[in-house]
Amino acid sequence: MIRSTPPSYPPVLVRAEQAEQLPSIGHTLLADSPATRGALSSHRVSLGPGGAGAVPHRHTHSAELFYIVDGALDVLLGDDVATARRGDLLVVPPGVAHAFGAHRDSGAEALIVITPGIERFDYFRHVVRMRQGAEPRDVLLGLQDTFDTHFIDSPVWSHRDSAGKDQS
């Protein structure tokens, strides 16, 4: 007989109509770390062709999983850029520089899970305010440890961005 230990948190069901939408950055917030007692955080991203996703960064403590639901996502992985397509799964270990954006010829939809979870939903709300000009970028720079999102410079990603703009 297999004995199971009691769960450390109740099952989490997020109904689509109840998920918080951040349309200006294409994010749907699904389950943040407190809901799973730190097990994971999850959101979905939907970007138009060539749409910006995340700037180059790394996480010190968490791995990030990307499942491509539809389209194609360009992803910075250290010093390389790969294109993940519908049905592909990518796991970025802690410490690895990464960024993402929709491929210039395709939109992209991806489910993103970070584990162990960190409270990330406020991070995305800051991004919205920053892109709207309501908050300076310095605010996010000061919160890198809070959200375990440490920004980095990436010439490879900068080249990808400028190459895509030249071809538009």
Protein backbone atom coordinates (compact mmCIF):
# COMPACT_ATOMS: atom_id res chain seq x y z
CA MET A 1 0.00 0.00 0.00
CA ILE A 2 1.34 3.38 -1.02
CA ARG A 3 0.91 6.06 1.59
CA SER A 4 0.85 9.61 0.53
CA THR A 5 1.68 12.60 2.62
CA PRO A 6 -0.98 15.26 2.97
CA PRO A 7 -0.60 18.13 0.48
CA SER A 8 1.10 21.26 1.75
CA TYR A 9 -1.51 23.43 0.02
CA PRO A 10 -4.98 22.83 -1.44
CA PRO A 11 -5.41 22.28 -5.20
CA VAL A 12 -5.33 25.54 -7.17
CA LEU A 13 -7.89 26.06 -9.93
CA VAL A 14 -7.77 29.37 -11.75
CA ARG A 15 -10.75 29.93 -14.01
CA ALA A 16 -9.90 31.69 -17.26
CA GLU A 17 -12.45 34.44 -16.66
CA GLN A 18 -11.02 35.12 -13.20
CA ALA A 19 -7.35 35.36 -14.22
CA GLU A 20 -5.93 38.88 -14.14
CA GLN A 21 -5.24 40.21 -17.63
CA LEU A 22 -2.42 42.64 -18.41
CA PRO A 23 -3.14 43.25 -22.11
CA SER A 24 -0.50 45.96 -22.59
CA ILE A 25 2.22 43.34 -22.03
CA GLY A 26 0.25 40.30 -23.24
CA HIS A 27 0.24 38.54 -19.87
CA THR A 28 -2.43 36.53 -18.10
CA LEU A 29 -1.57 36.01 -14.44
CA LEU A 30 -2.52 32.50 -13.35
CA ALA A 31 -1.12 31.34 -9.99
CA ASP A 32 1.36 33.29 -7.90
CA SER A 33 3.65 31.82 -5.27
CA PRO A 34 1.39 32.41 -2.23
CA ALA A 35 -1.39 30.30 -3.81
CA THR A 36 0.99 27.33 -4.05
CA ARG A 37 2.88 28.04 -0.82
CA GLY A 38 6.02 28.71 -2.83
CA ALA A 39 5.90 25.64 -5.08
CA LEU A 40 5.54 27.65 -8.31
CA SER A 41 4.31 30.78 -10.04
CA SER A 42 2.61 30.65 -13.43
CA HIS A 43 1.43 33.00 -16.15
CA ARG A 44 0.64 32.90 -19.84
CA VAL A 45 2.04 35.27 -22.43
CA SER A 46 0.51 36.11 -25.80
CA LEU A 47 2.56 38.28 -28.17
CA GLY A 48 1.96 39.53 -31.70
CA PRO A 49 4.57 39.00 -34.44
CA GLY A 50 7.92 40.32 -33.22
CA GLY A 51 6.34 41.36 -29.91
CA ALA A 52 8.63 42.10 -26.98
CA GLY A 53 8.49 39.67 -24.08
CA ALA A 54 11.21 39.97 -21.44
CA VAL A 55 14.55 41.77 -21.52
CA PRO A 56 17.72 39.80 -20.71
CA HIS A 57 17.79 38.66 -17.11
CA ARG A 58 18.56 35.70 -14.88
CA HIS A 59 17.05 34.17 -11.76
CA THR A 60 19.34 33.18 -8.90
CA HIS A 61 17.03 30.69 -7.17
CA SER A 62 14.42 29.51 -9.67
CA ALA A 63 14.16 27.56 -12.90
CA GLU A 64 11.78 28.84 -15.58
CA LEU A 65 9.76 26.53 -17.82
CA PHE A 66 8.32 27.66 -21.16
CA TYR A 67 5.76 25.55 -23.01
CA ILE A 68 4.99 27.00 -26.45
CA VAL A 69 1.23 26.72 -26.93
CA ASP A 70 1.25 28.34 -30.38
CA GLY A 71 3.52 30.26 -32.75
CA ALA A 72 7.25 30.75 -32.30
CA LEU A 73 9.22 32.33 -29.48
CA ASP A 74 12.80 33.56 -29.84
CA VAL A 75 14.64 32.86 -26.61
CA LEU A 76 18.04 34.04 -25.39
CA LEU A 77 19.84 31.13 -23.70
CA GLY A 78 23.17 32.34 -22.34
CA ASP A 79 25.04 33.54 -25.43
CA ASP A 80 22.75 31.89 -28.01
CA VAL A 81 19.32 32.64 -29.42
CA ALA A 82 17.02 29.71 -30.20
CA THR A 83 13.53 29.64 -31.66
CA ALA A 84 11.05 27.48 -29.76
CA ARG A 85 7.95 26.51 -31.71
CA ARG A 86 4.48 25.16 -30.98
CA GLY A 87 4.70 22.08 -28.77
CA ASP A 88 8.31 22.76 -27.67
CA LEU A 89 9.27 22.77 -24.01
CA LEU A 90 12.20 24.74 -22.63
CA VAL A 91 13.53 24.75 -19.07
CA VAL A 92 16.02 27.49 -18.14
CA PRO A 93 18.03 26.58 -15.01
CA PRO A 94 18.81 29.13 -12.29
CA GLY A 95 21.65 31.48 -13.19
CA VAL A 96 21.28 31.20 -16.99
CA ALA A 97 20.78 34.48 -18.84
CA HIS A 98 17.56 34.49 -20.83
CA ALA A 99 15.08 36.76 -22.58
CA PHE A 100 12.20 36.13 -24.95
CA GLY A 101 10.07 37.70 -27.63
CA ALA A 102 7.80 36.51 -30.42
CA HIS A 103 9.60 35.57 -33.61
CA ARG A 104 9.43 38.42 -36.15
CA ASP A 105 7.32 36.29 -38.54
CA SER A 106 4.99 34.83 -35.93
CA GLY A 107 3.03 35.61 -32.84
CA ALA A 108 3.62 33.43 -29.81
CA GLU A 109 1.63 32.02 -26.93
CA ALA A 110 3.46 30.35 -24.08
CA LEU A 111 2.72 28.99 -20.65
CA ILE A 112 5.48 30.02 -18.24
CA VAL A 113 6.10 28.36 -14.88
CA ILE A 114 8.81 29.37 -12.41
CA THR A 115 9.81 27.00 -9.64
CA PRO A 116 10.26 27.28 -6.78
CA GLY A 117 7.75 30.05 -6.93
CA ILE A 118 8.46 33.64 -6.13
CA GLU A 119 5.89 36.39 -5.90
CA ARG A 120 5.97 37.71 -9.48
CA PHE A 121 2.60 39.28 -10.16
CA ASP A 122 3.63 42.64 -8.68
CA TYR A 123 6.71 42.53 -10.91
CA PHE A 124 4.47 42.38 -14.00
CA ARG A 125 2.33 45.22 -12.68
CA HIS A 126 5.52 47.30 -12.31
CA VAL A 127 6.43 46.46 -15.93
CA VAL A 128 3.03 47.72 -17.08
CA ARG A 129 3.46 50.99 -15.19
CA MET A 130 7.02 51.38 -16.51
CA ARG A 131 5.95 50.84 -20.14
CA GLN A 132 3.12 53.35 -19.66
CA GLY A 133 5.63 55.91 -18.42
CA ALA A 134 3.98 56.03 -14.98
CA GLU A 135 7.02 54.60 -13.22
CA PRO A 136 10.76 54.98 -13.93
CA ARG A 137 12.86 51.93 -14.84
CA ASP A 138 14.92 52.59 -11.71
CA VAL A 139 12.04 51.21 -9.63
CA LEU A 140 12.50 47.75 -11.18
CA LEU A 141 16.27 48.01 -10.86
CA GLY A 142 15.81 48.51 -7.13
CA LEU A 143 13.55 45.44 -6.87
CA GLN A 144 15.81 42.86 -8.57
CA ASP A 145 16.41 40.90 -5.36
CA THR A 146 12.73 41.08 -4.34
CA PHE A 147 11.59 39.44 -7.58
CA ASP A 148 14.76 37.35 -8.21
CA THR A 149 14.95 38.98 -11.63
CA HIS A 150 18.45 40.32 -12.22
CA PHE A 151 18.85 42.34 -15.41
CA ILE A 152 21.91 41.83 -17.60
CA ASP A 153 23.33 43.23 -20.82
CA SER A 154 23.33 40.87 -23.80
CA PRO A 155 24.96 41.94 -27.07
CA VAL A 156 23.52 38.80 -28.69
CA TRP A 157 19.96 39.79 -27.74
CA SER A 158 20.54 43.43 -28.67
CA HIS A 159 21.70 42.27 -32.11
CA ARG A 160 18.59 40.10 -32.48
CA ASP A 161 16.38 43.07 -31.63
CA SER A 162 18.12 45.43 -34.04
CA ALA A 163 18.20 42.84 -36.84
CA GLY A 164 14.44 42.29 -36.49
CA LYS A 165 13.76 46.02 -36.69
CA ASP A 166 15.94 46.40 -39.79
CA GLN A 167 13.88 43.73 -41.58
CA SER A 168 10.50 45.22 -40.66
